[in-house]
PDB file of C-alpha atoms in Angstrom:
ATOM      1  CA  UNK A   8     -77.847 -54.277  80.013  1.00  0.00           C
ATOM      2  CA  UNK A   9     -76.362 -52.658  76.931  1.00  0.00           C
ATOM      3  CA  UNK A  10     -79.655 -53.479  74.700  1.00  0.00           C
ATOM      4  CA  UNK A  11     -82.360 -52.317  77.549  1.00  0.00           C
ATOM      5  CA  UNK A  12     -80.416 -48.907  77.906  1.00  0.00           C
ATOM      6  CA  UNK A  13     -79.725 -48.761  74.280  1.00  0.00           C
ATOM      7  CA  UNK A  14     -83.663 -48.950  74.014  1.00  0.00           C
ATOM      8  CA  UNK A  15     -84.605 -46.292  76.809  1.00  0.00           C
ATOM      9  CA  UNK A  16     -82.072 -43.774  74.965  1.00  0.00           C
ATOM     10  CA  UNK A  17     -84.151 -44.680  71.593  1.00  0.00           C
ATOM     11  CA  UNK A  18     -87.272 -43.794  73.168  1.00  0.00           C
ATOM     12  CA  UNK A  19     -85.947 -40.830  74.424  1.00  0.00           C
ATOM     13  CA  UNK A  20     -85.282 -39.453  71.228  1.00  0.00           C
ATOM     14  CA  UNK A  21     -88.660 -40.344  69.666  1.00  0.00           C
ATOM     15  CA  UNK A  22     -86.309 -42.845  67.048  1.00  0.00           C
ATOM     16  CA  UNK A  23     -88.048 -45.880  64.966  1.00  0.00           C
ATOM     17  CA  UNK A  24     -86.259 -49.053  65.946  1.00  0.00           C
ATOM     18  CA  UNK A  25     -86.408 -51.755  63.218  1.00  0.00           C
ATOM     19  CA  UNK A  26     -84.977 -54.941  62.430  1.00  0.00           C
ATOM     20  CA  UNK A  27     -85.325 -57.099  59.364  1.00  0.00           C
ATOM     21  CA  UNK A  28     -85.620 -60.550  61.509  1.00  0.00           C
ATOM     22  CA  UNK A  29     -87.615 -59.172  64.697  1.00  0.00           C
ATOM     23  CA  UNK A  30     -90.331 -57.227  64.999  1.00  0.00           C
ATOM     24  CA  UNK A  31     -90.455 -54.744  67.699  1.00  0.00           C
ATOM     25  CA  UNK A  32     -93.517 -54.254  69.971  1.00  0.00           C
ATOM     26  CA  UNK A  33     -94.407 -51.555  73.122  1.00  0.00           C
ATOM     27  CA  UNK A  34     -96.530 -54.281  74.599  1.00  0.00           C
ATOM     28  CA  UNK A  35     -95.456 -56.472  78.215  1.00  0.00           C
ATOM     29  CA  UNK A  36     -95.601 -59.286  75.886  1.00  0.00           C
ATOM     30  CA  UNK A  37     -93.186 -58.032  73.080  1.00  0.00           C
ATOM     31  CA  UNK A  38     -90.933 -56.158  75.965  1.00  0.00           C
ATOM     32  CA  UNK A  39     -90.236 -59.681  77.315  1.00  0.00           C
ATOM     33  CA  UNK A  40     -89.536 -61.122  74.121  1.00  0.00           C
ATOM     34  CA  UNK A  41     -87.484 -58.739  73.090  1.00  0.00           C
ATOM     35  CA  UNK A  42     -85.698 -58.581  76.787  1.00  0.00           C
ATOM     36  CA  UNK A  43     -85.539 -62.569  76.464  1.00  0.00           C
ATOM     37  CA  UNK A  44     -83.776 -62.274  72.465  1.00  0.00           C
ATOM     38  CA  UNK A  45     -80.951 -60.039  74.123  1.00  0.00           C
ATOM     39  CA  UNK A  46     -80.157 -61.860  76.797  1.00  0.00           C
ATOM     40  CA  UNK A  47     -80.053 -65.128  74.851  1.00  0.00           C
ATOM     41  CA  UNK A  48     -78.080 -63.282  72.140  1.00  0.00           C
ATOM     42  CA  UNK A  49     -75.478 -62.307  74.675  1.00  0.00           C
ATOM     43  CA  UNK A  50     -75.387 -65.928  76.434  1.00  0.00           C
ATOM     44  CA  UNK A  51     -74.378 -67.010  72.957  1.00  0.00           C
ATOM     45  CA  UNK A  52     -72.276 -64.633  72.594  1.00  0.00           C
ATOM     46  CA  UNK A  53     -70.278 -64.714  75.681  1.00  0.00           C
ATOM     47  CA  UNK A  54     -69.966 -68.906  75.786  1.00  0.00           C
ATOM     48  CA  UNK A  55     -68.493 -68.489  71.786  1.00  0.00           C
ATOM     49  CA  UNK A  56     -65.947 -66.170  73.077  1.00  0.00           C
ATOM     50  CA  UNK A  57     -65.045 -68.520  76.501  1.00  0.00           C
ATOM     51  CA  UNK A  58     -64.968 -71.158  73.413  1.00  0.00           C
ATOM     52  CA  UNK A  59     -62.767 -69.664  71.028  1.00  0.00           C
ATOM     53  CA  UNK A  60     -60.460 -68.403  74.483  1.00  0.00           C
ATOM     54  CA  UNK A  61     -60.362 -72.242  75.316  1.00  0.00           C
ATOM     55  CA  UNK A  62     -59.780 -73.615  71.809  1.00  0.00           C
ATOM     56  CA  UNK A  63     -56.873 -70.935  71.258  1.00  0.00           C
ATOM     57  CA  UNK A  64     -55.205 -71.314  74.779  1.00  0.00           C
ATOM     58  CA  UNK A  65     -55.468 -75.933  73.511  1.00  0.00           C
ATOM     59  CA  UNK A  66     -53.852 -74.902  70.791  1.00  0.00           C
ATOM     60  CA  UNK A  67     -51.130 -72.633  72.007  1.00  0.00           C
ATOM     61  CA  UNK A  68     -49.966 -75.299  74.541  1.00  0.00           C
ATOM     62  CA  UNK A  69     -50.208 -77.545  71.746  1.00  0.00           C
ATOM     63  CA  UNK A  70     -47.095 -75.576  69.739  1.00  0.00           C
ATOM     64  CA  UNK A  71     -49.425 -73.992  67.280  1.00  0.00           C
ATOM     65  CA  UNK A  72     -49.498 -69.889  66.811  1.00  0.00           C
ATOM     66  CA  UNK A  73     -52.711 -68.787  67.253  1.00  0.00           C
ATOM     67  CA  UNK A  74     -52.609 -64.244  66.497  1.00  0.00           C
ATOM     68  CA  UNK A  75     -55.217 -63.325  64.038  1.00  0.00           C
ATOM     69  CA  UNK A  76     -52.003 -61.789  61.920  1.00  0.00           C
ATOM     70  CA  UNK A  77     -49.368 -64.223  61.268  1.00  0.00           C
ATOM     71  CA  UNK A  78     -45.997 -61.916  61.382  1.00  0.00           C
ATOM     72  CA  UNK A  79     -44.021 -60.388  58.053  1.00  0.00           C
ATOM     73  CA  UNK A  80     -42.514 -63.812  56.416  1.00  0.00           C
ATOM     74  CA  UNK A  81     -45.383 -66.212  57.648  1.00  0.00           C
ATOM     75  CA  UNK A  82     -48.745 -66.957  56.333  1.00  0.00           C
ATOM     76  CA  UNK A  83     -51.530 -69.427  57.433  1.00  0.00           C
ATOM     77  CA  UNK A  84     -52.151 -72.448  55.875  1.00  0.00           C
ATOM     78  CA  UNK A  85     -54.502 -75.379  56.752  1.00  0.00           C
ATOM     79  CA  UNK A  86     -52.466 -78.014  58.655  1.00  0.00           C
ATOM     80  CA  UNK A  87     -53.436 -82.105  58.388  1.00  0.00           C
ATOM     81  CA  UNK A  88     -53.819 -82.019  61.921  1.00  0.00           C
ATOM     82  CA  UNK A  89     -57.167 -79.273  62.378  1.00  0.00           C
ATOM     83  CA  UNK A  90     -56.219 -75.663  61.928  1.00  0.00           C
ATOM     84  CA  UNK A  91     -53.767 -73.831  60.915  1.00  0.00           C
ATOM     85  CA  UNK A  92     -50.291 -73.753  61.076  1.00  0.00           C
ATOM     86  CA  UNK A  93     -47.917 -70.925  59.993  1.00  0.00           C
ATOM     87  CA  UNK A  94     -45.454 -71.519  57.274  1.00  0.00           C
ATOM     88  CA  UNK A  95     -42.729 -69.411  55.430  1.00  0.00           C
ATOM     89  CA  UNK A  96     -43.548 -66.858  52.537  1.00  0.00           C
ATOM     90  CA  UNK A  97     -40.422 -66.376  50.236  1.00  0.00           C
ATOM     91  CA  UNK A  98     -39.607 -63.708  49.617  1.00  0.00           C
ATOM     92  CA  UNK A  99     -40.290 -61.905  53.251  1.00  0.00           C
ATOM     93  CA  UNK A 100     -38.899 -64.750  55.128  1.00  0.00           C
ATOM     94  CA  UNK A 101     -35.507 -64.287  53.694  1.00  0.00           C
ATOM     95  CA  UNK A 102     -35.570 -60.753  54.459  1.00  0.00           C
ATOM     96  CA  UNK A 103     -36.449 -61.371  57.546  1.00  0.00           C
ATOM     97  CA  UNK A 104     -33.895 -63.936  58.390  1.00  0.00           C
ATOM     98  CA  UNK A 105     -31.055 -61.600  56.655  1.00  0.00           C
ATOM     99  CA  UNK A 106     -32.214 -58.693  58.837  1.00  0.00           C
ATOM    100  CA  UNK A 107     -32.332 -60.505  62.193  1.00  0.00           C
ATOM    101  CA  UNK A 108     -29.822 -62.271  61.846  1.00  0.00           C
ATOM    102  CA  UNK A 109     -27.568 -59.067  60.532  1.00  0.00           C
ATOM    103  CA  UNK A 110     -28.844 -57.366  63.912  1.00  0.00           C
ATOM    104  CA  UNK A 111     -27.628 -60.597  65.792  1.00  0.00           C
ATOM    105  CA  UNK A 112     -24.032 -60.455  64.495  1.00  0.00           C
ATOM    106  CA  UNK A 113     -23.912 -56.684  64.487  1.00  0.00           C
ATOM    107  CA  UNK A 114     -24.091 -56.247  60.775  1.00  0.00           C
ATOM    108  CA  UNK A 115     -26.383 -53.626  61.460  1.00  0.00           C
ATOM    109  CA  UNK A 116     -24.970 -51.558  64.765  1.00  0.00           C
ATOM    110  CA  UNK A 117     -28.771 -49.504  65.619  1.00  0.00           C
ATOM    111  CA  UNK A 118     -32.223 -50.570  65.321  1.00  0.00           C
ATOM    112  CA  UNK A 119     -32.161 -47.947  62.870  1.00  0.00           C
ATOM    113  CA  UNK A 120     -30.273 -49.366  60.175  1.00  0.00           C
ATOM    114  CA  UNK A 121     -31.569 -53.027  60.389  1.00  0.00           C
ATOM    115  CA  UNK A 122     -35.174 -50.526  59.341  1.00  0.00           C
ATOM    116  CA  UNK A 123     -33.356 -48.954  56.645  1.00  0.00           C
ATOM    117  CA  UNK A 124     -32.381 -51.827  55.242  1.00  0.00           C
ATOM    118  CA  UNK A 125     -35.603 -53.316  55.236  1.00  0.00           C
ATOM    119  CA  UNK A 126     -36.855 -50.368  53.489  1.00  0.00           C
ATOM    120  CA  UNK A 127     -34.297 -50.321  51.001  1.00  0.00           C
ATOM    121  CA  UNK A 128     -35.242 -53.876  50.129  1.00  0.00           C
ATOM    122  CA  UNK A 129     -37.663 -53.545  47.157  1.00  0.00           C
ATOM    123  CA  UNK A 130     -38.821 -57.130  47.901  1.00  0.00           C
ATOM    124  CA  UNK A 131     -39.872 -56.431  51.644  1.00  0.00           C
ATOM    125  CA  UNK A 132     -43.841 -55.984  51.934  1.00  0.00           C
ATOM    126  CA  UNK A 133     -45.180 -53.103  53.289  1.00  0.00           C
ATOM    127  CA  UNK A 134     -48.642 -52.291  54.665  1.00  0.00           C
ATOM    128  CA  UNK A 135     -50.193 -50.178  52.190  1.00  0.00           C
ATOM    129  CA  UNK A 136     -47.139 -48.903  51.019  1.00  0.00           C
ATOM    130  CA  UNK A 137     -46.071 -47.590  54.264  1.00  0.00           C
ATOM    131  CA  UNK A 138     -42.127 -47.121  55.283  1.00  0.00           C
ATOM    132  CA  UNK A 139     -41.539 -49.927  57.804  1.00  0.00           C
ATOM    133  CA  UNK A 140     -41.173 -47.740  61.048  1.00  0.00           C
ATOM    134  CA  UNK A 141     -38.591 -48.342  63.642  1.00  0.00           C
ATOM    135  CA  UNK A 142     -41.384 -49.580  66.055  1.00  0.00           C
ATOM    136  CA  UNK A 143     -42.354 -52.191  63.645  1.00  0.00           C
ATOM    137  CA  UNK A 144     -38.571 -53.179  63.537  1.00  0.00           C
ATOM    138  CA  UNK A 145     -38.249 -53.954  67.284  1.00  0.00           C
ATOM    139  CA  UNK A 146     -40.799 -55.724  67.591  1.00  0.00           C
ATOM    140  CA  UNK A 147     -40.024 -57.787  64.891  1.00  0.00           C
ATOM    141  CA  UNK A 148     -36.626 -58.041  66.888  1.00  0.00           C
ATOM    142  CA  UNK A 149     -38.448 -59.459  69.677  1.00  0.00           C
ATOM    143  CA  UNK A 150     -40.677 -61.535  68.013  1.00  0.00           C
ATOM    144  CA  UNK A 151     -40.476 -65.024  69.615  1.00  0.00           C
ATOM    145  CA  UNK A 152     -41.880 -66.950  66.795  1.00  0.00           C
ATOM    146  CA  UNK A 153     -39.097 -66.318  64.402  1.00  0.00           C
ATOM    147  CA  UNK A 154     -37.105 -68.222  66.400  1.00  0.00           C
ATOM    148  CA  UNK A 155     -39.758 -71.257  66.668  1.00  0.00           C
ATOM    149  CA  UNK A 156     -41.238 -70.484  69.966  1.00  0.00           C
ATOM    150  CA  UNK A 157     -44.737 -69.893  71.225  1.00  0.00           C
ATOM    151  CA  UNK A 158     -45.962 -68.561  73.917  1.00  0.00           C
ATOM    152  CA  UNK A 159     -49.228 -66.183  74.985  1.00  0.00           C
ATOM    153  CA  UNK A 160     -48.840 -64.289  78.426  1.00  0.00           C
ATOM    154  CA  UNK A 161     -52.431 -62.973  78.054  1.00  0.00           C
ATOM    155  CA  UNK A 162     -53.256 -66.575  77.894  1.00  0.00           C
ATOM    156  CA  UNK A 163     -51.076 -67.261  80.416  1.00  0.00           C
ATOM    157  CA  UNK A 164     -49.463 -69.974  78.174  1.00  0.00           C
ATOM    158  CA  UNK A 165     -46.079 -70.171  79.081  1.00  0.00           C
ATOM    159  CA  UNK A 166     -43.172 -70.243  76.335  1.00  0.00           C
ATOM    160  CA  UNK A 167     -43.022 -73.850  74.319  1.00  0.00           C
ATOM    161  CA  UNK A 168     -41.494 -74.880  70.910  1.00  0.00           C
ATOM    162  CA  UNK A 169     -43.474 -74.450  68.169  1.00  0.00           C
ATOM    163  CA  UNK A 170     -45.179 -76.761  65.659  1.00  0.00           C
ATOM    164  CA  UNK A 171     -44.155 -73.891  63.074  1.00  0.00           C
ATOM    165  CA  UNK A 172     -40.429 -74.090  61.185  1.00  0.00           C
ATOM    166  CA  UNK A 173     -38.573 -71.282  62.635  1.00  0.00           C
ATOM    167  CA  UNK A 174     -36.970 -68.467  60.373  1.00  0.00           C
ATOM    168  CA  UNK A 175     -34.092 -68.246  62.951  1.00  0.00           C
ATOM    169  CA  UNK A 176     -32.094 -69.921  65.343  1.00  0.00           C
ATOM    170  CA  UNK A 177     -33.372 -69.911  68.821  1.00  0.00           C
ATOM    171  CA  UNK A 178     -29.499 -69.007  69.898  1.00  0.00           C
ATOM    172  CA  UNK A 179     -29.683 -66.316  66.614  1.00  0.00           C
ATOM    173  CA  UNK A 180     -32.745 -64.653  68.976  1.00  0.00           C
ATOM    174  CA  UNK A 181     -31.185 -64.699  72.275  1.00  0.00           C
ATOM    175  CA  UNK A 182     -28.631 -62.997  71.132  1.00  0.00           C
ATOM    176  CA  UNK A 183     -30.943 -60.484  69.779  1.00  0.00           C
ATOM    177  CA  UNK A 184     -32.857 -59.788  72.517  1.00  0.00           C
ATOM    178  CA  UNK A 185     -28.966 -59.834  74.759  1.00  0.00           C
ATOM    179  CA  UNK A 186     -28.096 -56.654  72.379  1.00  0.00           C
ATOM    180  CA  UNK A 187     -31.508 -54.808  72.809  1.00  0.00           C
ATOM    181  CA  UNK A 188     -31.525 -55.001  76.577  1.00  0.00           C
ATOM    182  CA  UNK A 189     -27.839 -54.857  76.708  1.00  0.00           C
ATOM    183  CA  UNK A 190     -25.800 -51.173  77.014  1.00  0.00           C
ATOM    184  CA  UNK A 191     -26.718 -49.131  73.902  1.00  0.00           C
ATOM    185  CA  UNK A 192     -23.929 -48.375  71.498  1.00  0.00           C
ATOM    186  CA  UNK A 193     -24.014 -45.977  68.981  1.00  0.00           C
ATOM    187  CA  UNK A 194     -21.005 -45.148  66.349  1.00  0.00           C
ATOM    188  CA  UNK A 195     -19.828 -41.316  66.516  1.00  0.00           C
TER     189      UNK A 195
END
């Protein structure tokens, strides 16, 4: 659908099309052929994406993260099993752990200073440079798989312990998540 309107808005214009592996032709014959490439182009496609949707939702039940980005103190690494499986990177996973686990025990009292801090920390990677932003910091905060657990509600995979080693406690990340929906409390 796409290609065959992409093709009447080309003509419109008066535009060239060309291709380095297909040559295009104005005649029934080369219409169909080229009507018959699309469509077969977007059958594969659509059954590699219902693959890869099938393979990541088998592997999410299985325990194993599955987001293209693995989160600040994780990489990917090629497990023995098929895949990959995240693991710690020293020195973010530290930070990481100190910062969560400060917000946990009220170390840090706002959201605020738990960003601060990871700011401050000269060992803390950054995107590009980039001040971590207090967005970035809350969702770390809520990030299940710091505490071991995975879980994909797009996927509709329900929450599961991970095949990954967990930066935190699991208890360490309820009580985060019991002080961000809790009553806010901020020092005078």
């Amino acid at each position: 659908e796409f290609h065959l309107k992409l093709r009447r808005i080309m003509l419109e214009r008066n535009t060239t099309r060309e291709c380095l592996n297909y040559t295009f032709m104005d005649s029934p014959e080369g219409k169909f052929n080229e009507t018959v490439t699309a469509a077969a182009a977007e059958y594969e496609r659509e059954t590699m994406a219902r693959q890869n949707m099938q393979k990541s939702i088998a592997r999410l039940e299985q325990g194993y993260a599955v987001q293209a980005m693995p989160p600040v103190g994780y990489v990917y690494v090629k497990s023995e099993h098929g895949g990959k499986i995240l693991v710690k990177s020293e020195p973010a996973a530290s930070i990481v752990q100190e910062a969560l686990e400060g917000y946990a025990i009220g170390r840090f009292a706002t959201q605020s200073e738990m960003t601060r801090f990871l700011n401050d920390h000269p060992d803390f990677p950054r995107k590009n440079g980039r001040k971590v932003t207090q967005w970035v910091a809350v969702k770390m905060l809520r990030q299940k798989l710091y505490a071991g657990i995975v879980e994909s509600k797009g996927f509709n995979v329900s929450a599961r312990e991970g095949k990954h080693e967990p930066i935190i406690r699991y208890q360490t990340h309820r009580k985060i998540i019991a002080r961000l929906d809790g009553a806010v409390y901020t020092p005078a």
